Amino acid sequence: MNDEEFGWLVSRLETQSANAPAAFRARVLLISCAAYIVLFLFLLVNLLVMYWGYAQWRAHGLRRNVITIGVLGLMSVPVFYVTLRTLLTRLPAPEGRAISAAEAPLLFDLLDKMRAKLQGPPIHHVLVDAEFNASIAQLPRWGLFGPTVNYLVLGLPFMLGHPTSEMMATVAHEYGHLCGAHGKIQAWIYRQRQTLGAIFEQLENAGDEGLGSGAMARALRAFMPYFYAYTFVLSRQDEYEADRAAGTLVGVDTAAASLIRSTLCGRWFYQHFWRTLYRQASTREKPAFMPYQSMSTAFRMSHDEWAGAASVKAAWEVESNVADTHPCLRERVEALGRAATMLKPMSGSSAASLLGAFGDRLIAEFDQKWWRVQEKTWAERYRYVRRSTARMAELAAVPMTSMALSDLQEMALLKAEFDSPQAAKPALEHLLRQPGGPFPKAACTYGRILLEEDRHEGLEHLATAARSDKRLADEALRTGFLYLLDKRGEDSAREWCDSVMRQAA
């Protein structure tokens, strides 16, 4: 089943889910139960074959039929082992800094009130990590079986970027997955996906050598796309129900605002905040401000940048796709009965309101941990930039016409990296006209610059780089593929890549 067929199947199942959600959920559970029944039958049959072979050997010695049974049993051992191991393996617990009610009493008080209102299970552990997100994980104690343990993971950037009411809307959404048995079902389905995926991979690697394993591989090959499609649609249905749970706790307007803020501010955080911070490594031996210390101010000062009308419009135009069980922002907000709205600047963060002085200690702790990891890389980048800019100034003092080709390429690449594409173009063009080529690094850089100017001639330079230096092939092919994907579609992009790879072979 290709991506287009899978997308069509998901669309058809979403219609069924919308028309009869309870019946669709029951159907998914039946499919999941049937899959587990088949798995356990497979384990049982394997055990019976092994036992029968052992009993025949004890009773009659080493005969042909005993050898045949033994070979069949040995061929099924890898799949048997993978199945059993996956069923019994414990899922890893979420990572993060554990916090207690004594450290954050206001936060835990809010969580207790949320639990009382939504009538859900207890939250056993609260963790804080470095992501712009909040999530809940429910894990069985003994692999597939046993009582569950619930983990709430709050991203410190997320708390620094959301007011308390909107942060609690997201937490209520995540907690909503635990209410009404959603959490156990989702954890069960997640484990089933993992189990079937591991078994299918083992069977694919083994090929169709064994009668039993070959038949099981073919059955899974046909079953897996449908299983993924059904569970995908169920997960998406649960997202809408969890959004409604958040609206019940904090109000629909606040729940909708939280969805918008999480999308817009989260995108800015990952695309701009860290990039701006790391850019300082080119000019400073140490950041002017540590990241977590400055986040709340950065979110507030850049509000017009990430929450402006253009950002809202762009986020609203994003469509749902089959790569993510979360519906797009527009569909989620409209399902709550609301429309796109402009967010008001945040007056205070949930981290400041709910964590107080402990929040300051937590911020310092996260900053210290970040700097321990980044200090060496930061220093190396600072020294590299200083050496490179000094070398670029040295080379720029020499006329291009009298410069060695290796120096000319070095200057061109340094200008492209530290000055601007336009500053690098004269040196690149002069170098590429010289005899003694090809110059694959220069060709790759020049090709990328031309494509950024929407000049398709850059594709030929990228092709030259890919053919001339295998180390540059991935970068050159990826750059050309993305350009053609945007301009002419996937078929043209793949055709160009295939053509370049054939020429390079």
Short mmCIF file of C-alpha atoms in Angstrom, two decimals:
data_model
loop_
_atom_site.label_atom_id
_atom_site.label_comp_id
_atom_site.label_asym_id
_atom_site.label_seq_id
_atom_site.Cartn_x
_atom_site.Cartn_y
_atom_site.Cartn_z
CA MET A 1 0.00 0.00 0.00
CA ASN A 2 1.55 3.31 -1.10
CA ASP A 3 1.19 6.68 0.65
CA GLU A 4 -1.69 7.78 -1.56
CA GLU A 5 -3.67 4.59 -0.89
CA PHE A 6 -2.95 4.84 2.83
CA GLY A 7 -4.14 8.46 2.86
CA TRP A 8 -7.34 7.48 1.06
CA LEU A 9 -7.97 4.67 3.57
CA VAL A 10 -7.42 7.03 6.51
CA SER A 11 -9.84 9.54 4.97
CA ARG A 12 -12.51 6.87 4.53
CA LEU A 13 -12.04 5.61 8.10
CA GLU A 14 -12.22 9.15 9.49
CA THR A 15 -15.66 9.47 7.92
CA GLN A 16 -16.73 6.23 9.60
CA SER A 17 -15.28 7.42 12.91
CA ALA A 18 -17.11 10.76 12.70
CA ASN A 19 -20.46 9.09 11.87
CA ALA A 20 -20.26 6.41 14.58
CA PRO A 21 -17.35 7.03 16.99
CA ALA A 22 -18.33 4.36 19.54
CA ALA A 23 -18.78 1.70 16.88
CA PHE A 24 -15.46 2.63 15.27
CA ARG A 25 -13.63 2.41 18.61
CA ALA A 26 -15.16 -1.03 19.19
CA ARG A 27 -13.99 -2.14 15.75
CA VAL A 28 -10.42 -0.99 16.43
CA LEU A 29 -10.41 -2.86 19.74
CA LEU A 30 -11.66 -6.00 18.00
CA ILE A 31 -8.90 -5.74 15.41
CA SER A 32 -6.32 -5.23 18.15
CA CYS A 33 -7.66 -8.18 20.14
CA ALA A 34 -7.61 -10.37 17.03
CA ALA A 35 -3.97 -9.44 16.42
CA TYR A 36 -3.02 -10.38 19.96
CA ILE A 37 -4.92 -13.65 19.74
CA VAL A 38 -2.96 -14.55 16.61
CA LEU A 39 0.32 -13.64 18.32
CA PHE A 40 -0.41 -15.77 21.36
CA LEU A 41 -1.58 -18.65 19.16
CA PHE A 42 1.70 -18.37 17.27
CA LEU A 43 3.63 -18.59 20.53
CA LEU A 44 1.54 -21.55 21.66
CA VAL A 45 1.96 -23.45 18.38
CA ASN A 46 5.71 -22.90 18.50
CA LEU A 47 5.88 -24.21 22.05
CA LEU A 48 3.78 -27.26 21.12
CA VAL A 49 5.98 -28.03 18.09
CA MET A 50 9.12 -27.77 20.22
CA TYR A 51 7.63 -29.96 22.94
CA TRP A 52 6.35 -32.55 20.44
CA GLY A 53 9.78 -32.73 18.79
CA TYR A 54 11.40 -33.21 22.19
CA ALA A 55 8.86 -35.93 23.14
CA GLN A 56 9.40 -37.76 19.82
CA TRP A 57 13.15 -37.66 20.32
CA ARG A 58 12.84 -39.07 23.83
CA ALA A 59 10.47 -41.82 22.66
CA HIS A 60 11.93 -42.85 19.29
CA GLY A 61 15.39 -41.36 18.97
CA LEU A 62 16.72 -39.30 16.08
CA ARG A 63 14.49 -40.16 13.12
CA ARG A 64 13.74 -38.24 9.94
CA ASN A 65 10.43 -36.88 11.17
CA VAL A 66 12.06 -35.77 14.41
CA ILE A 67 14.79 -33.96 12.46
CA THR A 68 12.16 -32.26 10.28
CA ILE A 69 10.22 -31.10 13.32
CA GLY A 70 13.44 -29.91 14.94
CA VAL A 71 14.45 -27.88 11.88
CA LEU A 72 10.99 -26.25 11.72
CA GLY A 73 11.19 -25.47 15.40
CA LEU A 74 14.68 -23.95 15.10
CA MET A 75 13.59 -21.78 12.16
CA SER A 76 10.79 -20.31 14.25
CA VAL A 77 12.97 -19.63 17.32
CA PRO A 78 14.07 -16.09 16.25
CA VAL A 79 10.49 -14.96 15.67
CA PHE A 80 9.37 -16.67 18.89
CA TYR A 81 12.14 -14.92 20.81
CA VAL A 82 11.38 -11.47 19.33
CA THR A 83 7.65 -11.88 20.03
CA LEU A 84 8.16 -12.93 23.64
CA ARG A 85 10.86 -10.37 24.35
CA THR A 86 8.81 -7.49 22.93
CA LEU A 87 5.71 -8.50 24.86
CA LEU A 88 7.63 -8.56 28.13
CA THR A 89 10.00 -5.61 27.64
CA ARG A 90 9.20 -2.60 29.76
CA LEU A 91 8.76 0.65 27.87
CA PRO A 92 11.34 3.26 28.95
CA ALA A 93 10.09 5.84 31.42
CA PRO A 94 10.12 9.48 30.29
CA GLU A 95 13.24 11.46 31.10
CA GLY A 96 13.29 14.69 33.06
CA ARG A 97 13.98 16.32 36.39
CA ALA A 98 11.54 14.93 38.96
CA ILE A 99 9.80 17.51 41.14
CA SER A 100 7.75 17.02 44.28
CA ALA A 101 4.73 18.63 45.92
CA ALA A 102 7.04 20.13 48.53
CA GLU A 103 8.98 21.96 45.80
CA ALA A 104 5.96 23.15 43.79
CA PRO A 105 2.87 23.08 46.06
CA LEU A 106 0.78 25.42 43.87
CA LEU A 107 1.34 23.27 40.79
CA PHE A 108 0.42 20.08 42.59
CA ASP A 109 -2.65 21.72 44.09
CA LEU A 110 -3.85 22.63 40.58
CA LEU A 111 -3.19 19.08 39.39
CA ASP A 112 -5.26 17.69 42.29
CA LYS A 113 -8.15 20.02 41.41
CA MET A 114 -7.93 18.96 37.76
CA ARG A 115 -8.05 15.31 38.75
CA ALA A 116 -11.09 15.89 40.96
CA LYS A 117 -12.96 17.75 38.20
CA LEU A 118 -12.13 15.31 35.37
CA GLN A 119 -12.35 12.25 37.65
CA GLY A 120 -9.25 10.62 36.26
CA PRO A 121 -6.46 8.43 37.66
CA PRO A 122 -3.60 9.74 39.84
CA ILE A 123 -0.42 11.25 38.41
CA HIS A 124 2.39 9.35 40.05
CA HIS A 125 5.39 11.34 38.80
CA VAL A 126 5.83 14.93 37.61
CA LEU A 127 8.94 15.63 35.53
CA VAL A 128 10.37 18.78 33.96
CA ASP A 129 12.35 18.59 30.72
CA ALA A 130 13.80 20.99 28.13
CA GLU A 131 11.08 20.69 25.47
CA PHE A 132 8.42 23.20 24.46
CA ASN A 133 5.69 20.71 25.24
CA ALA A 134 3.64 18.99 27.91
CA SER A 135 2.81 15.29 27.77
CA ILE A 136 1.53 12.37 29.80
CA ALA A 137 2.78 8.79 29.52
CA GLN A 138 1.04 5.78 31.02
CA LEU A 139 3.26 2.72 31.30
CA PRO A 140 2.48 -0.80 32.55
CA ARG A 141 4.79 -1.88 35.35
CA TRP A 142 5.63 -5.26 33.78
CA GLY A 143 5.92 -4.74 30.06
CA LEU A 144 2.55 -5.49 28.54
CA PHE A 145 0.83 -6.31 31.83
CA GLY A 146 0.41 -5.00 35.34
CA PRO A 147 -0.84 -1.81 36.99
CA THR A 148 0.01 1.41 35.20
CA VAL A 149 2.23 4.30 36.27
CA ASN A 150 1.37 7.79 35.04
CA TYR A 151 4.04 10.39 34.24
CA LEU A 152 3.33 14.06 33.59
CA VAL A 153 6.20 15.76 31.73
CA LEU A 154 6.22 19.57 31.65
CA GLY A 155 8.71 21.37 29.45
CA LEU A 156 10.38 24.25 31.26
CA PRO A 157 10.29 26.38 28.05
CA PHE A 158 6.61 25.52 27.75
CA MET A 159 5.91 26.80 31.26
CA LEU A 160 7.97 29.92 30.59
CA GLY A 161 5.99 30.60 27.40
CA HIS A 162 2.42 30.04 28.66
CA PRO A 163 0.24 31.74 31.25
CA THR A 164 -1.12 29.41 33.92
CA SER A 165 -4.62 28.97 32.47
CA GLU A 166 -3.33 28.04 29.00
CA MET A 167 -0.68 25.72 30.38
CA MET A 168 -3.36 23.92 32.38
CA ALA A 169 -5.44 23.63 29.19
CA THR A 170 -2.62 21.64 27.60
CA VAL A 171 -2.12 19.55 30.74
CA ALA A 172 -5.87 18.88 30.84
CA HIS A 173 -5.72 17.80 27.19
CA GLU A 174 -2.97 15.31 27.99
CA TYR A 175 -4.75 14.19 31.14
CA GLY A 176 -7.92 13.75 29.09
CA HIS A 177 -6.17 10.86 27.33
CA LEU A 178 -6.08 9.04 30.67
CA CYS A 179 -9.75 9.57 31.40
CA GLY A 180 -12.34 7.13 30.12
CA ALA A 181 -9.64 4.46 29.71
CA HIS A 182 -8.11 6.30 26.74
CA GLY A 183 -4.67 6.10 28.32
CA LYS A 184 -4.70 2.34 28.76
CA ILE A 185 -6.05 1.81 25.25
CA GLN A 186 -3.45 4.12 23.73
CA ALA A 187 -0.62 2.51 25.71
CA TRP A 188 -1.91 -0.91 24.66
CA ILE A 189 -2.10 0.08 20.98
CA TYR A 190 1.34 1.71 21.15
CA ARG A 191 2.82 -1.50 22.54
CA GLN A 192 1.00 -3.53 19.91
CA ARG A 193 2.43 -1.36 17.13
CA GLN A 194 5.88 -1.86 18.62
CA THR A 195 5.41 -5.62 18.96
CA LEU A 196 4.03 -6.20 15.48
CA GLY A 197 6.66 -3.90 13.97
CA ALA A 198 9.52 -5.78 15.65
CA ILE A 199 8.13 -9.16 14.63
CA PHE A 200 7.51 -8.00 11.06
CA GLU A 201 11.09 -6.68 10.80
CA GLN A 202 12.46 -10.01 12.06
CA LEU A 203 10.33 -11.92 9.55
CA GLU A 204 11.35 -9.62 6.69
CA ASN A 205 15.04 -10.09 7.54
CA ALA A 206 14.56 -13.85 7.64
CA GLY A 207 12.82 -13.84 4.24
CA ASP A 208 10.26 -16.49 3.30
CA GLU A 209 12.50 -19.44 4.12
CA GLY A 210 10.31 -21.11 6.73
CA LEU A 211 6.79 -22.27 6.04
CA GLY A 212 5.37 -20.77 9.22
CA SER A 213 7.49 -17.59 9.27
CA GLY A 214 6.91 -16.98 5.56
CA ALA A 215 3.16 -17.27 5.95
CA MET A 216 3.21 -14.98 8.98
CA ALA A 217 5.34 -12.41 7.14
CA ARG A 218 2.90 -12.33 4.23
CA ALA A 219 -0.04 -12.02 6.60
CA LEU A 220 1.56 -9.13 8.48
CA ARG A 221 2.52 -7.45 5.20
CA ALA A 222 -1.15 -7.36 4.27
CA PHE A 223 -2.45 -6.59 7.79
CA MET A 224 -0.09 -3.84 9.01
CA PRO A 225 -1.26 -0.96 6.75
CA TYR A 226 -4.88 -1.54 7.81
CA PHE A 227 -3.90 -1.83 11.47
CA TYR A 228 -1.90 1.40 11.28
CA ALA A 229 -4.77 3.18 9.51
CA TYR A 230 -7.41 2.12 12.06
CA THR A 231 -5.25 2.97 15.07
CA PHE A 232 -4.19 6.24 13.44
CA VAL A 233 -7.82 7.36 13.09
CA LEU A 234 -8.62 6.26 16.66
CA SER A 235 -5.69 8.31 17.96
CA ARG A 236 -6.92 11.34 16.04
CA GLN A 237 -10.43 10.85 17.42
CA ASP A 238 -8.96 10.79 20.93
CA GLU A 239 -7.19 14.11 20.25
CA TYR A 240 -10.54 15.83 19.69
CA GLU A 241 -11.99 14.25 22.85
CA ALA A 242 -8.96 15.36 24.87
CA ASP A 243 -9.41 18.92 23.54
CA ARG A 244 -13.00 18.85 24.79
CA ALA A 245 -11.74 17.70 28.20
CA ALA A 246 -9.42 20.74 28.28
CA GLY A 247 -12.37 23.00 27.42
CA THR A 248 -14.33 21.48 30.30
CA LEU A 249 -11.58 22.35 32.76
CA VAL A 250 -10.48 25.85 31.72
CA GLY A 251 -13.13 27.00 29.24
CA VAL A 252 -13.30 26.67 25.49
CA ASP A 253 -11.80 30.09 24.76
CA THR A 254 -8.74 29.38 26.89
CA ALA A 255 -8.34 25.89 25.39
CA ALA A 256 -8.43 27.36 21.86
CA ALA A 257 -5.94 30.10 22.81
CA SER A 258 -3.63 27.48 24.27
CA LEU A 259 -3.65 25.52 21.01
CA ILE A 260 -2.80 28.65 19.03
CA ARG A 261 -0.05 29.78 21.42
CA SER A 262 1.51 26.31 21.58
CA THR A 263 1.68 26.13 17.80
CA LEU A 264 2.94 29.64 17.08
CA CYS A 265 5.30 30.12 20.01
CA GLY A 266 6.59 26.56 19.79
CA ARG A 267 7.48 26.99 16.12
CA TRP A 268 9.31 30.26 16.88
CA PHE A 269 11.11 28.66 19.82
CA TYR A 270 12.57 25.81 17.77
CA GLN A 271 13.22 27.77 14.57
CA HIS A 272 14.47 31.12 15.93
CA PHE A 273 15.23 31.17 19.64
CA TRP A 274 18.04 28.60 19.62
CA ARG A 275 19.40 29.79 16.28
CA THR A 276 19.65 33.35 17.60
CA LEU A 277 21.32 32.16 20.79
CA TYR A 278 23.91 29.97 19.06
CA ARG A 279 24.69 32.77 16.60
CA GLN A 280 26.39 34.54 19.53
CA ALA A 281 29.09 31.86 19.49
CA SER A 282 30.51 33.60 16.41
CA THR A 283 31.22 36.80 18.34
CA ARG A 284 31.20 36.01 22.08
CA GLU A 285 33.19 33.59 24.22
CA LYS A 286 30.07 33.08 26.34
CA PRO A 287 26.36 33.89 25.78
CA ALA A 288 25.22 37.30 26.93
CA PHE A 289 22.36 35.54 28.72
CA MET A 290 21.82 31.89 29.55
CA PRO A 291 18.93 30.37 27.56
CA TYR A 292 16.44 29.45 30.26
CA GLN A 293 17.11 32.65 32.18
CA SER A 294 16.23 34.69 29.09
CA MET A 295 13.35 32.63 27.65
CA SER A 296 10.44 34.33 29.36
CA THR A 297 11.72 37.76 28.30
CA ALA A 298 12.41 36.51 24.77
CA PHE A 299 8.87 35.16 24.39
CA ARG A 300 7.39 38.43 25.61
CA MET A 301 9.66 40.74 23.58
CA SER A 302 9.18 38.76 20.35
CA HIS A 303 5.39 38.47 20.70
CA ASP A 304 4.67 40.54 17.59
CA GLU A 305 7.08 38.38 15.59
CA TRP A 306 5.64 34.97 16.38
CA ALA A 307 2.02 35.93 17.13
CA GLY A 308 1.43 38.41 14.31
CA ALA A 309 -1.33 38.13 11.71
CA ALA A 310 1.02 36.59 9.14
CA SER A 311 2.06 33.83 11.56
CA VAL A 312 -1.54 33.06 12.48
CA LYS A 313 -2.54 32.95 8.81
CA ALA A 314 0.35 30.61 7.93
CA ALA A 315 -0.47 28.26 10.80
CA TRP A 316 -4.16 28.30 9.89
CA GLU A 317 -3.40 27.20 6.33
CA VAL A 318 -1.48 24.07 7.36
CA GLU A 319 -3.47 20.93 6.53
CA SER A 320 -3.66 17.66 8.45
CA ASN A 321 -1.59 14.81 7.08
CA VAL A 322 -1.13 11.10 7.65
CA ALA A 323 2.31 11.58 9.19
CA ASP A 324 0.85 12.97 12.44
CA THR A 325 -2.08 11.75 14.51
CA HIS A 326 -2.67 15.32 15.70
CA PRO A 327 -5.16 17.16 13.48
CA CYS A 328 -4.06 20.53 12.13
CA LEU A 329 -4.53 23.64 14.26
CA ARG A 330 -7.50 24.93 12.27
CA GLU A 331 -9.46 21.69 12.60
CA ARG A 332 -8.79 21.43 16.33
CA VAL A 333 -9.81 25.02 17.07
CA GLU A 334 -12.90 24.81 14.85
CA ALA A 335 -13.89 21.54 16.56
CA LEU A 336 -14.05 23.59 19.77
CA GLY A 337 -16.37 26.04 18.03
CA ARG A 338 -13.82 28.83 17.80
CA ALA A 339 -11.95 30.67 15.03
CA ALA A 340 -8.45 32.06 14.59
CA THR A 341 -7.75 34.83 17.09
CA MET A 342 -4.89 37.19 17.84
CA LEU A 343 -3.20 36.37 21.13
CA LYS A 344 -2.69 38.97 23.82
CA PRO A 345 0.86 39.46 25.13
CA MET A 346 1.56 37.36 28.20
CA SER A 347 1.80 39.30 31.45
CA GLY A 348 3.26 36.45 33.51
CA SER A 349 4.34 32.87 32.90
CA SER A 350 3.00 29.76 34.57
CA ALA A 351 6.56 28.99 35.71
CA ALA A 352 6.65 32.22 37.71
CA SER A 353 3.12 31.78 39.06
CA LEU A 354 3.26 28.11 39.99
CA LEU A 355 6.92 27.49 40.82
CA GLY A 356 7.93 30.74 42.52
CA ALA A 357 11.43 30.73 43.99
CA PHE A 358 11.81 27.06 43.11
CA GLY A 359 11.32 28.05 39.46
CA ASP A 360 14.37 30.35 39.68
CA ARG A 361 16.45 27.49 41.08
CA LEU A 362 15.15 25.18 38.35
CA ILE A 363 16.06 27.71 35.66
CA ALA A 364 19.58 28.03 37.08
CA GLU A 365 19.87 24.24 37.21
CA PHE A 366 18.83 23.84 33.57
CA ASP A 367 21.18 26.64 32.46
CA GLN A 368 24.12 25.05 34.26
CA LYS A 369 23.37 21.67 32.72
CA TRP A 370 23.05 23.21 29.24
CA TRP A 371 26.35 25.08 29.56
CA ARG A 372 28.23 21.96 30.75
CA VAL A 373 27.15 20.25 27.54
CA GLN A 374 27.66 23.21 25.21
CA GLU A 375 30.74 24.96 26.61
CA LYS A 376 33.33 23.01 24.60
CA THR A 377 31.42 23.24 21.32
CA TRP A 378 30.75 26.94 21.90
CA ALA A 379 34.46 27.64 22.46
CA GLU A 380 35.44 25.67 19.36
CA ARG A 381 32.96 27.64 17.25
CA TYR A 382 34.24 30.96 18.64
CA ARG A 383 37.87 30.06 17.84
CA TYR A 384 36.94 28.76 14.38
CA VAL A 385 35.11 31.95 13.45
CA ARG A 386 37.98 34.13 14.62
CA ARG A 387 40.52 32.12 12.61
CA SER A 388 38.26 32.03 9.55
CA THR A 389 37.47 35.75 9.49
CA ALA A 390 41.17 36.59 9.90
CA ARG A 391 42.04 34.25 7.04
CA MET A 392 39.26 35.73 4.87
CA ALA A 393 40.65 39.24 5.41
CA GLU A 394 44.13 38.00 4.54
CA LEU A 395 42.96 36.40 1.29
CA ALA A 396 40.78 39.37 0.33
CA ALA A 397 43.91 41.54 0.20
CA VAL A 398 45.24 39.48 -2.75
CA PRO A 399 43.84 40.10 -6.27
CA MET A 400 41.80 37.14 -7.54
CA THR A 401 43.74 37.01 -10.81
CA SER A 402 47.00 36.28 -9.03
CA MET A 403 45.62 33.95 -6.37
CA ALA A 404 46.28 30.19 -6.30
CA LEU A 405 43.20 28.13 -7.15
CA SER A 406 43.13 26.49 -3.71
CA ASP A 407 43.27 29.93 -2.05
CA LEU A 408 40.60 31.24 -4.39
CA GLN A 409 38.25 28.39 -3.44
CA GLU A 410 39.00 28.88 0.24
CA MET A 411 38.19 32.59 0.02
CA ALA A 412 34.97 31.95 -1.91
CA LEU A 413 33.74 29.38 0.61
CA LEU A 414 34.64 31.62 3.54
CA LYS A 415 32.76 34.54 2.01
CA ALA A 416 29.71 32.31 1.46
CA GLU A 417 29.83 31.19 5.09
CA PHE A 418 30.72 34.43 6.90
CA ASP A 419 29.87 37.29 4.54
CA SER A 420 26.98 36.76 2.11
CA PRO A 421 26.09 34.76 -1.01
CA GLN A 422 26.40 37.88 -3.14
CA ALA A 423 29.88 38.59 -1.78
CA ALA A 424 30.94 35.02 -2.60
CA LYS A 425 29.53 34.88 -6.14
CA PRO A 426 32.33 36.77 -7.98
CA ALA A 427 35.02 34.50 -6.50
CA LEU A 428 32.98 31.35 -7.17
CA GLU A 429 32.25 32.34 -10.76
CA HIS A 430 35.90 33.24 -11.40
CA LEU A 431 37.09 29.93 -9.93
CA LEU A 432 34.59 27.80 -11.88
CA ARG A 433 35.80 29.37 -15.14
CA GLN A 434 39.39 28.32 -14.49
CA PRO A 435 41.03 25.20 -16.00
CA GLY A 436 41.98 22.43 -13.62
CA GLY A 437 38.48 21.70 -12.36
CA PRO A 438 36.02 20.47 -11.44
CA PHE A 439 35.89 22.21 -8.10
CA PRO A 440 33.10 20.23 -6.37
CA LYS A 441 32.88 22.25 -3.13
CA ALA A 442 32.66 25.51 -5.05
CA ALA A 443 30.17 23.99 -7.50
CA CYS A 444 27.95 22.78 -4.65
CA THR A 445 27.99 26.19 -2.95
CA TYR A 446 27.40 28.09 -6.20
CA GLY A 447 24.56 25.76 -7.18
CA ARG A 448 22.84 26.31 -3.83
CA ILE A 449 23.17 30.11 -4.21
CA LEU A 450 21.66 30.01 -7.70
CA LEU A 451 18.69 27.93 -6.52
CA GLU A 452 18.10 30.39 -3.70
CA GLU A 453 17.80 33.01 -6.46
CA ASP A 454 15.34 30.71 -8.24
CA ARG A 455 17.76 30.05 -11.11
CA HIS A 456 17.48 26.44 -12.24
CA GLU A 457 21.04 26.50 -13.66
CA GLY A 458 22.11 25.73 -10.13
CA LEU A 459 20.96 22.14 -10.64
CA GLU A 460 23.80 21.47 -13.10
CA HIS A 461 26.38 22.75 -10.62
CA LEU A 462 24.90 20.52 -7.92
CA ALA A 463 25.02 17.57 -10.32
CA THR A 464 28.70 18.33 -11.03
CA ALA A 465 29.44 18.36 -7.29
CA ALA A 466 27.61 15.06 -6.73
CA ARG A 467 29.39 13.36 -9.65
CA SER A 468 32.84 14.68 -8.69
CA ASP A 469 32.88 14.09 -4.93
CA LYS A 470 30.85 11.34 -3.27
CA ARG A 471 31.23 13.11 0.07
CA LEU A 472 29.14 15.98 -1.29
CA ALA A 473 26.56 13.79 -3.04
CA ASP A 474 24.03 13.71 -0.19
CA GLU A 475 24.09 17.48 0.33
CA ALA A 476 23.90 18.25 -3.39
CA LEU A 477 21.11 15.76 -4.09
CA ARG A 478 19.08 16.89 -1.08
CA THR A 479 19.36 20.56 -2.11
CA GLY A 480 18.30 19.84 -5.68
CA PHE A 481 15.51 17.49 -4.61
CA LEU A 482 13.93 20.04 -2.26
CA TYR A 483 14.12 22.75 -4.93
CA LEU A 484 12.45 20.58 -7.58
CA LEU A 485 9.91 19.24 -5.09
CA ASP A 486 8.75 22.80 -4.46
CA LYS A 487 8.88 23.93 -8.09
CA ARG A 488 7.89 20.90 -10.19
CA GLY A 489 6.67 18.17 -7.85
CA GLU A 490 7.97 14.90 -6.47
CA ASP A 491 8.19 13.03 -9.78
CA SER A 492 10.55 15.60 -11.32
CA ALA A 493 12.62 15.73 -8.13
CA ARG A 494 13.07 11.96 -8.03
CA GLU A 495 13.80 11.78 -11.75
CA TRP A 496 16.57 14.37 -11.40
CA CYS A 497 18.13 12.57 -8.42
CA ASP A 498 18.01 9.21 -10.22
CA SER A 499 19.66 10.74 -13.28
CA VAL A 500 22.50 12.28 -11.25
CA MET A 501 23.08 9.03 -9.31
CA ARG A 502 23.25 7.02 -12.56
CA GLN A 503 25.84 9.41 -13.95
CA ALA A 504 27.84 9.26 -10.72
CA ALA A 505 27.89 5.45 -10.63
#
